[in-house]
Coordinates of C-alpha atoms in Angstrom, one line a residue:
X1 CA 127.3 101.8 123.6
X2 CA 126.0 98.2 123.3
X3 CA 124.8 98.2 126.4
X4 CA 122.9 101.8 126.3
X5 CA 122.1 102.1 123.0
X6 CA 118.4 101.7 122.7
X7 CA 117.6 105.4 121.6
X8 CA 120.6 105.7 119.0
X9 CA 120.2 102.3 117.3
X10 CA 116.4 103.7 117.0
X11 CA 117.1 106.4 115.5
X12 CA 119.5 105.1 112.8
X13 CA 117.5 102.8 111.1
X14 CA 114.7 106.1 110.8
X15 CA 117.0 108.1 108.3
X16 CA 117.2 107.3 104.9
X17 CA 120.5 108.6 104.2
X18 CA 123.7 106.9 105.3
X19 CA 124.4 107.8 109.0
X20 CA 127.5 106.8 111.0
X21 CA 127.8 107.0 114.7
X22 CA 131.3 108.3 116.3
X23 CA 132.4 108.1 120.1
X24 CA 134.8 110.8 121.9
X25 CA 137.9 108.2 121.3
X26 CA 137.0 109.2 117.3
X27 CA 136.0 105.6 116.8
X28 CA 133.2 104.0 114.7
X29 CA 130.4 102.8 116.9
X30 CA 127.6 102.3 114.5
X31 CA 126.6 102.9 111.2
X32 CA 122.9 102.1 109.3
X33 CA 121.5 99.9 106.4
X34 CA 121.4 103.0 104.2
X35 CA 124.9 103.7 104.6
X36 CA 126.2 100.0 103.7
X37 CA 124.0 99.7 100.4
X38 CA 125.6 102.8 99.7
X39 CA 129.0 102.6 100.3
X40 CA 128.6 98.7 99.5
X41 CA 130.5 97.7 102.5
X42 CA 129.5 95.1 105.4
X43 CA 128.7 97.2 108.8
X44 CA 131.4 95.0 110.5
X45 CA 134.0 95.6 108.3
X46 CA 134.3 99.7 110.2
X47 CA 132.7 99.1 113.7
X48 CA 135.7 100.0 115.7
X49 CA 137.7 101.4 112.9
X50 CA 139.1 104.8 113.6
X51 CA 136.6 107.4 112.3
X52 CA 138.3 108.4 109.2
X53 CA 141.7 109.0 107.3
X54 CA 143.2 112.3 108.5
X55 CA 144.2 111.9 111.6
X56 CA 145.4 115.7 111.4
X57 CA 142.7 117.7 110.3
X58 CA 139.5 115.4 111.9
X59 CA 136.5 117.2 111.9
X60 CA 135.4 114.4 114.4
X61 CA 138.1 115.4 116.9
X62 CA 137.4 118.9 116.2
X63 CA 133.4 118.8 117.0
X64 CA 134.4 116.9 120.4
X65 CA 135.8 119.9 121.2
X66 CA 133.4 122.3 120.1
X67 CA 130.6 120.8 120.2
X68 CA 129.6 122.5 116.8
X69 CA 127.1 121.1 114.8
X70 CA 128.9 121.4 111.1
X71 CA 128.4 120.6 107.2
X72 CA 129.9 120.6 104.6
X73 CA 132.4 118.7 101.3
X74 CA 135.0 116.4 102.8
X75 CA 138.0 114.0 101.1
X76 CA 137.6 110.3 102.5
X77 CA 138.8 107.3 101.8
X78 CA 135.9 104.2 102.3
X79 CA 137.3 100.5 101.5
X80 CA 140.5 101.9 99.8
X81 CA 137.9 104.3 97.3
X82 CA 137.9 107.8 97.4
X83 CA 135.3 109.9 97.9
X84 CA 134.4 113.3 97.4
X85 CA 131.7 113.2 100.7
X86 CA 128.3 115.8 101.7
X87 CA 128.7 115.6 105.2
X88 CA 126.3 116.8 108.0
X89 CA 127.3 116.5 111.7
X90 CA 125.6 117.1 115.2
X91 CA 125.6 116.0 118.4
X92 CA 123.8 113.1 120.0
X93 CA 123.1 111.9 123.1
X94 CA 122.7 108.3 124.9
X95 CA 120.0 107.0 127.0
X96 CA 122.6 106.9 129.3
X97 CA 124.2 110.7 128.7
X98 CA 127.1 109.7 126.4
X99 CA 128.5 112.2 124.1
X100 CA 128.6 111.0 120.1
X101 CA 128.5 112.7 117.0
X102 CA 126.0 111.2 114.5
X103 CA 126.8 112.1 111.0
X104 CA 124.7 112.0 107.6
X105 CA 127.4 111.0 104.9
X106 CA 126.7 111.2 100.8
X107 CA 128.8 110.9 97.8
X108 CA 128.8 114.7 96.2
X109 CA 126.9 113.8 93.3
X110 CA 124.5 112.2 94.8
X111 CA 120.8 113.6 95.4
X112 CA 120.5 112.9 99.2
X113 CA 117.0 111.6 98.6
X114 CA 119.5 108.6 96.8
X115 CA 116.5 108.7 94.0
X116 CA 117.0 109.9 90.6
X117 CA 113.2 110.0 90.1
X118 CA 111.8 111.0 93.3
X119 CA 108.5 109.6 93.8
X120 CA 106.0 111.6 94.4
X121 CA 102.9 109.8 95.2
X122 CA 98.5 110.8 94.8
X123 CA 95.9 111.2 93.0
X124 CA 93.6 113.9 94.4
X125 CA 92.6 117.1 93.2
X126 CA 95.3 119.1 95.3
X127 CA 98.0 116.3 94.1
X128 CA 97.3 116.7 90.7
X129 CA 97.2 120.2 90.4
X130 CA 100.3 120.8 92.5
X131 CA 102.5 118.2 90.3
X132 CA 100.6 120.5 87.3
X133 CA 102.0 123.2 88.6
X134 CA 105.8 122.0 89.4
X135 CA 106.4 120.4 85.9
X136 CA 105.6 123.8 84.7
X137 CA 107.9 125.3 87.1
X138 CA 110.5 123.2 86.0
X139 CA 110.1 123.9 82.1
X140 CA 110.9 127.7 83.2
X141 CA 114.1 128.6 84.6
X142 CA 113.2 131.3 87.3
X143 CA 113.2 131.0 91.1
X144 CA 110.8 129.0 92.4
X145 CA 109.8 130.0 96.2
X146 CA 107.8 126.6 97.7
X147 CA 105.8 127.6 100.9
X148 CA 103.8 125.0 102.9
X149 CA 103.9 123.4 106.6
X150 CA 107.0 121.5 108.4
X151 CA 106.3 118.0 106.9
X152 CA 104.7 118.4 103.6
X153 CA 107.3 117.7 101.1
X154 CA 108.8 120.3 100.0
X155 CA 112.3 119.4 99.3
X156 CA 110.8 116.0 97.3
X157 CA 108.8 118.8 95.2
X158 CA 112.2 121.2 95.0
X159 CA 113.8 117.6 93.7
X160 CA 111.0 116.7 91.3
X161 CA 111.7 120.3 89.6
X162 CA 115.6 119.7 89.2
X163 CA 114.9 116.1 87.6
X164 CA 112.7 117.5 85.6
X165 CA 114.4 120.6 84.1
X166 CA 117.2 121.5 81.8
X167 CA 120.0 121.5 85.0
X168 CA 119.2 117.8 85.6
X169 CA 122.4 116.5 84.4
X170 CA 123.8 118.6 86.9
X171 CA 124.0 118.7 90.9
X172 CA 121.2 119.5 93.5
X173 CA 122.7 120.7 96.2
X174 CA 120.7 121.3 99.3
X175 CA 121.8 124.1 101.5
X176 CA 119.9 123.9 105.3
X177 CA 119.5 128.0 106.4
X178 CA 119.2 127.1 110.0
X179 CA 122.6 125.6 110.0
X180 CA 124.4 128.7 108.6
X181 CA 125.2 130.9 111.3
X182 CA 127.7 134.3 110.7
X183 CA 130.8 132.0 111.0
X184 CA 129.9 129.5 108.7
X185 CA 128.3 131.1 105.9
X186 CA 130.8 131.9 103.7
X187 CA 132.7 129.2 104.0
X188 CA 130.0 126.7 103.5
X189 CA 128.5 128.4 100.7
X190 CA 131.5 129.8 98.7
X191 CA 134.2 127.3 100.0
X192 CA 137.8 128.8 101.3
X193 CA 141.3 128.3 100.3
X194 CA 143.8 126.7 102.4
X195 CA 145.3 128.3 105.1
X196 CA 142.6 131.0 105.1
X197 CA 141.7 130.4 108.9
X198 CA 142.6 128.0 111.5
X199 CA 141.9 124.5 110.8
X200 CA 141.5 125.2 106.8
X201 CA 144.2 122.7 106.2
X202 CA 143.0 122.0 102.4
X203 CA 141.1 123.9 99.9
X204 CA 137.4 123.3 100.1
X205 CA 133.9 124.1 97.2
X206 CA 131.5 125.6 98.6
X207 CA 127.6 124.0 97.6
X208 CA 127.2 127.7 95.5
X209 CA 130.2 126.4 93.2
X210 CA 129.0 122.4 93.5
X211 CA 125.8 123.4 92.3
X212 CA 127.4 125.3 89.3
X213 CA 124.3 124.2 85.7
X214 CA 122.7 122.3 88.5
X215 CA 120.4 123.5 91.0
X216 CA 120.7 125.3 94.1
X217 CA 117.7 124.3 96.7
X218 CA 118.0 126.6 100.1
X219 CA 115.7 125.0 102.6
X220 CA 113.6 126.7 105.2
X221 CA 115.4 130.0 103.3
X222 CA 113.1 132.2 106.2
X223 CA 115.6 131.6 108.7
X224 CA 118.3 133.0 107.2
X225 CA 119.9 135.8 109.5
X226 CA 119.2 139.1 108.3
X227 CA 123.1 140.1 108.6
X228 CA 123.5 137.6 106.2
X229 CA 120.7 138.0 103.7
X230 CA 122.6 141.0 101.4
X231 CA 125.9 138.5 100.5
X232 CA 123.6 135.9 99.2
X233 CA 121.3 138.3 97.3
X234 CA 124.8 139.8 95.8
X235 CA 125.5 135.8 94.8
X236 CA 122.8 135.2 93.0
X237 CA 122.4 138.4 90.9
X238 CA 125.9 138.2 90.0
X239 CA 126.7 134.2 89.5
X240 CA 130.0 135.6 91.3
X241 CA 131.8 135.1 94.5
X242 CA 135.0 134.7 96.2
X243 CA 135.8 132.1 98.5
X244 CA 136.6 132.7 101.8
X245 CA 140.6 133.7 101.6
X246 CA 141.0 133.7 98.0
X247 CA 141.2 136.6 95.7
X248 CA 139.9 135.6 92.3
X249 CA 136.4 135.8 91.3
X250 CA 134.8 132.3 90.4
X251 CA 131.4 132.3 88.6
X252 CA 128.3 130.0 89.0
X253 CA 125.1 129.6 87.0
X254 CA 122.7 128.3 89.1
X255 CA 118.6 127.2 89.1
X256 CA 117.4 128.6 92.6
X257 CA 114.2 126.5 94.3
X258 CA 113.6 127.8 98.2
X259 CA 111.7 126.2 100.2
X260 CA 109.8 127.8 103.7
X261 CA 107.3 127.4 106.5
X262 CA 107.2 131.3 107.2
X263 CA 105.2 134.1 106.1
X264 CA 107.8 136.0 104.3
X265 CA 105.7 138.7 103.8
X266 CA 105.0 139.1 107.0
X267 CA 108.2 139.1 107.5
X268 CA 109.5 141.6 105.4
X269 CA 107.0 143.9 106.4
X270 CA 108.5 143.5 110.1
X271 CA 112.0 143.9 108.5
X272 CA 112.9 140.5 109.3
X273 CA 113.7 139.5 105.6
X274 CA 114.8 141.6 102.9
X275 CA 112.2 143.1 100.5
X276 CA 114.8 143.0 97.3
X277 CA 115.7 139.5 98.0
X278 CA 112.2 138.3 98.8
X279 CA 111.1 139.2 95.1
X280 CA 114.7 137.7 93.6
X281 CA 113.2 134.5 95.2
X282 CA 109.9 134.4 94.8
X283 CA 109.3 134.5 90.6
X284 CA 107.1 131.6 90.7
X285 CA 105.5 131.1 94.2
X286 CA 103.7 128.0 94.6
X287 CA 102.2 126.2 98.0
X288 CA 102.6 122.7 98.5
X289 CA 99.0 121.6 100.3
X290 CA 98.9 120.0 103.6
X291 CA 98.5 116.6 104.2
X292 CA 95.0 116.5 105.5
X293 CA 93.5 118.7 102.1
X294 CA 94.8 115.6 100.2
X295 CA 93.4 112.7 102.5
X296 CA 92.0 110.7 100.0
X297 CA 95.8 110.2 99.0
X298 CA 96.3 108.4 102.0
X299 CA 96.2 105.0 100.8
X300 CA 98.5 105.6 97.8
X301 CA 101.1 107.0 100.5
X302 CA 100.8 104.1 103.6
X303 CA 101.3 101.7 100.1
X304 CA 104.1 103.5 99.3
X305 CA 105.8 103.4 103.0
X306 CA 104.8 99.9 103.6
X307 CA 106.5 98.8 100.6
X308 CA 109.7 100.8 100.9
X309 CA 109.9 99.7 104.0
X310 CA 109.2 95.5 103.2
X311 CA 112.1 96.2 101.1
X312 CA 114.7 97.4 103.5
X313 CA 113.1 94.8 106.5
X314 CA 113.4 91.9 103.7
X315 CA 109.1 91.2 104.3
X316 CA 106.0 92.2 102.7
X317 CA 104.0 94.3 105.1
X318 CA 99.6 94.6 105.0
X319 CA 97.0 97.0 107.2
X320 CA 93.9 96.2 108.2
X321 CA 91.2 98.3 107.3
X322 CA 90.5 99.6 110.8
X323 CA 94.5 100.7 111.2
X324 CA 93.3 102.5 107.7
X325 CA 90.4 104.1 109.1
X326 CA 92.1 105.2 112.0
X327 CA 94.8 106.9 109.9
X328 CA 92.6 109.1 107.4
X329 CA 90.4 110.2 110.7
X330 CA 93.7 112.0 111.8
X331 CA 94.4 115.8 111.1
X332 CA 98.0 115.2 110.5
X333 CA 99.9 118.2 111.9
X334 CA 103.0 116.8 111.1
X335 CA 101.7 116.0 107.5
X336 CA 104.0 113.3 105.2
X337 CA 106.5 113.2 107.8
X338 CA 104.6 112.8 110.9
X339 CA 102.5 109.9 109.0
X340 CA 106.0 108.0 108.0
X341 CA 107.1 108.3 111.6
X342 CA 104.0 107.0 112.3
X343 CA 104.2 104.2 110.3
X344 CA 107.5 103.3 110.9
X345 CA 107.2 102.9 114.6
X346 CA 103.6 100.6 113.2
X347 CA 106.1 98.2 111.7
X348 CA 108.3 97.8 114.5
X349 CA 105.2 97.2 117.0
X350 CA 102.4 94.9 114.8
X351 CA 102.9 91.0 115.0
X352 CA 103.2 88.9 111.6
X353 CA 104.2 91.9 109.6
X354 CA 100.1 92.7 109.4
X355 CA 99.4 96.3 111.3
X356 CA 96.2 96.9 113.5
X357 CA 94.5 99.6 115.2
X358 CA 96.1 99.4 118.5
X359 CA 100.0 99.1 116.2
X360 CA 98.9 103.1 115.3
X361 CA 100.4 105.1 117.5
X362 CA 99.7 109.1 116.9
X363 CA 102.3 110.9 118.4
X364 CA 101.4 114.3 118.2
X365 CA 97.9 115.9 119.3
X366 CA 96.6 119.7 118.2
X367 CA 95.6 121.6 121.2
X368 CA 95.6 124.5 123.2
X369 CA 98.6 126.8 124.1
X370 CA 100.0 125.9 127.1
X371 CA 99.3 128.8 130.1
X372 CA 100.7 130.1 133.1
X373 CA 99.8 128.1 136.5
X374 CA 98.7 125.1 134.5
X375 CA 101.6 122.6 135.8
X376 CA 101.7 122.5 139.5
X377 CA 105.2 120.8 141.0
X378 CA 104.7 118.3 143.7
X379 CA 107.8 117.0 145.0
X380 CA 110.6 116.2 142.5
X381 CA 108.0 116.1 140.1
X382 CA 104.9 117.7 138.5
X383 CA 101.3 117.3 138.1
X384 CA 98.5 118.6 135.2
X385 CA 95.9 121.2 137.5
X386 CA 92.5 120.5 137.0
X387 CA 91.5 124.3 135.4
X388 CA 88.2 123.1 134.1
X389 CA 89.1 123.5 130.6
X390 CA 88.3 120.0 128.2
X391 CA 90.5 121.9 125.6
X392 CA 93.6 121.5 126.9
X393 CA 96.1 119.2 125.8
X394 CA 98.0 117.4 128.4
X395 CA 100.9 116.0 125.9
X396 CA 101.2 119.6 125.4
X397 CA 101.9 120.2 128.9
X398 CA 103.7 117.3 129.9
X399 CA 106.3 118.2 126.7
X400 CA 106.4 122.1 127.7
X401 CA 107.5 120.8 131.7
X402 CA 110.1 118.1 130.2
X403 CA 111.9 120.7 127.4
X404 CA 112.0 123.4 130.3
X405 CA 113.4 120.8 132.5
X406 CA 116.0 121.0 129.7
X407 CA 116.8 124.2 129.6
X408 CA 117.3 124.3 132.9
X409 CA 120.2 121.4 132.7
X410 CA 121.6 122.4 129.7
X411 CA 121.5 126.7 130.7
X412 CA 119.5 127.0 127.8
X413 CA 121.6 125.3 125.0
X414 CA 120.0 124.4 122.5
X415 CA 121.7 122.3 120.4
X416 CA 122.5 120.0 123.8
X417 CA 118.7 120.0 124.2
X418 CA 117.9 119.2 120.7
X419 CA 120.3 116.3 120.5
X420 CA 118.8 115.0 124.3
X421 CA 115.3 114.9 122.5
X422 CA 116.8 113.4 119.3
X423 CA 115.0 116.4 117.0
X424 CA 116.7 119.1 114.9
X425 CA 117.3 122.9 116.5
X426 CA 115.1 123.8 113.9
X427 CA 112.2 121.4 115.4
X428 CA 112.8 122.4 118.4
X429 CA 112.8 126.0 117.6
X430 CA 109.0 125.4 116.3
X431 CA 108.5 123.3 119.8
X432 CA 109.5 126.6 121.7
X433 CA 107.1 128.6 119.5
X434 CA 104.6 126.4 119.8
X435 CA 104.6 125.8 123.5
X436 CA 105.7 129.3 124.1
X437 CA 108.4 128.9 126.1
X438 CA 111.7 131.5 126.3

């Protein structure tokens, strides 16, 4: 790993949760900066350690050997303290092709933005009137459906209503849709008792009981499978539920926020999403506005970066006002997060903490779907035709040939090709749609 690990020491410094690195042999190979100010424990003090306390039921050992992406409440001892831990886990994989499981850890109790006041920065128009219209969301106590673009904040606005609201002294529990899958629903959202299937070797909450006079937030709630749609409508009318081998009825009383990039009308018009529980969700619809109808907030938000990150790099970082320029003259496709990965990767390539221009490096481009006969292979590699068209978008292209390349190593897996591309199944399911590839 020390000598291949370019790509995952990258990427662990990027999340702002702590995030913990495990090898086959179920052994700690790296862990970030979040997760020691967290946990407040030197990173040398586990590198090497076994990955945790229970040796018989390891969920480490366990995803080696399904390579199953998982998440869920987990009992864990850290530097003789126990911990009741929110745990996501999914493959990764080294510049070299090495297996390891990278893992997002949190104490239960914790918000995982690790803010009790998220901060939610502007000062436009569309700022202002949004943050209007989510303090009066959170003075009301009925579901609040957020709809806006990948990127623009909406589970920082779903936050901002729970801190705000009568629930706040309780939990905010974050469920992720495109994680729960037939087999894990249940389980994950109503818990299960011991012995109730193979491998539940201890009783376990589910995140609808965790977020009992707290709130329940059910990101990207549009990709929710249909199958599944009817048992969480039947939770939420109810406040009751069973968990998965158990045969009393436990009751929850929970604020609902959801949170979605789709059309859900469209989408229940095509029958992909149910009508009844479309209106159970969406009382109080509001859309959170796009990144580039609020570019005048731009220099409140680099501020806000830049100084978040001087204080986890120990400096005090400046722009000049050509970087500045070069940033509000983007469209921003990728909104708020696309601009913090932007800057990010700024900090790590500018010289005397002070980012220029040529330090901005825009990753993604809008352009043209890519079409038939527009890649031509040459060899062992490919080459862009020459179709005449100044429209096209050649990053486009060059991404569509490397993901099917992918596919075609991995037979189409796509949590394998997710994890090779260091995005989430979920980004990479927009990638597909975007790119139109099968």
């Amino acid at each position: 790993m020390q000598t291949n690990s370019f790509t995952l020491n990258s990427l662990l410094e990027t999340h702002d949760l702590p995030f913990i690195i495990v090898n086959a042999a179920q052994q700690v190979v790296a862990v970030n900066r979040a997760w020691e100010n967290h946990f407040g424990q030197a990173r040398e003090s586990i590198l090497g350690n076994a990955c945790c306390n229970n040796p018989v039921d390891c969920r480490h050992r366990r995803f080696f050997q399904t390579l199953e992406p998982y998440a869920g409440l987990f009992n864990e001892t850290v530097d003789e303290r126990e911990y009741l831990l929110k745990v996501r886990g999914y493959p990764l994989l080294d510049t070299d092709g090495t297996l390891y499981l990278g893992e997002s850890v949190l104490t239960a109790g914790a918000s995982e933005s690790l803010d009790k006041n998220p901060k939610m920065v502007g000062t436009s128009s569309a700022f202002i009137n949004l943050k209007t219209k989510l303090q009066k969301a959170a003075q009301s106590n009925v579901p609040v459906m957020l709809n806006g673009e990948t990127g623009t904040g909406k589970e920082l606005a779903a936050e901002f209503i729970h801190r705000k609201s009568q629930n706040a002294e309780g939990e905010f529990v974050i469920v992720d849709c495109t994680v729960l899958g037939e087999d894990l629903f249940e389980s994950e959202l109503f818990g299960h008792e011991k012995g109730s299937f193979t491998g539940a070797a201890s009783a376990k909450k589910g995140l609808f009981e965790l977020a009992d006079k707290g709130t329940l937030f059910l990101d990207e709630v549009g990709e929710l499978p249909v199958s599944l749609q009817p048992k969480l409508l039947r939770a939420l009318e109810s406040g009751q539920f069973r968990r998965v081998g158990g045969t009393s009825s436990l009751t929850s009383t929970v604020r609902v926020v959801t949170a979605t990039h789709r059309n859900l009308g469209e989408m229940v018009r095509n029958g992909l999403f149910r009508e009844d529980l479309f209106y159970r969700l969406s009382v109080f619809p509001l859309e959170i506005p796009a990144l580039r109808d609020r570019i005048e907030d731009m220099p409140a938000l680099v501020g806000y970066f830049l100084k978040s990150f001087g204080q986890r790099d120990h400096c005090v970082y400046s722009m000049t006002k050509a970087a500045m320029q070069k940033l509000m003259q983007h469209k921003w496709p990728g909104n708020i997060r696309e601009l913090k990965n932007c800057l990010q990767l700024a900090t790590c390539l500018c010289t005397n903490h002070n980012i220029d221009v040529l330090d901005i490096s825009i990753m993604r481009r809008q352009g043209a779907t890519l079409k038939p006969g527009m890649i031509e292979r040459r060899g062992q590699g490919a080459v862009i035709k020459d179709t005449g068209a100044s429209n096209i978008n050649p990053l486009d292209m060059i991404e569509a040939e490397f993901i099917r390349s992918l596919i075609k190593k991995y037979q189409g897996n796509r949590k394998l090709i997710a994890s090779e591309m260091n995005i989430s199944e979920r980004t990479l399911y927009r990638k597909l749609n975007r790119l139109n590839i099968n």
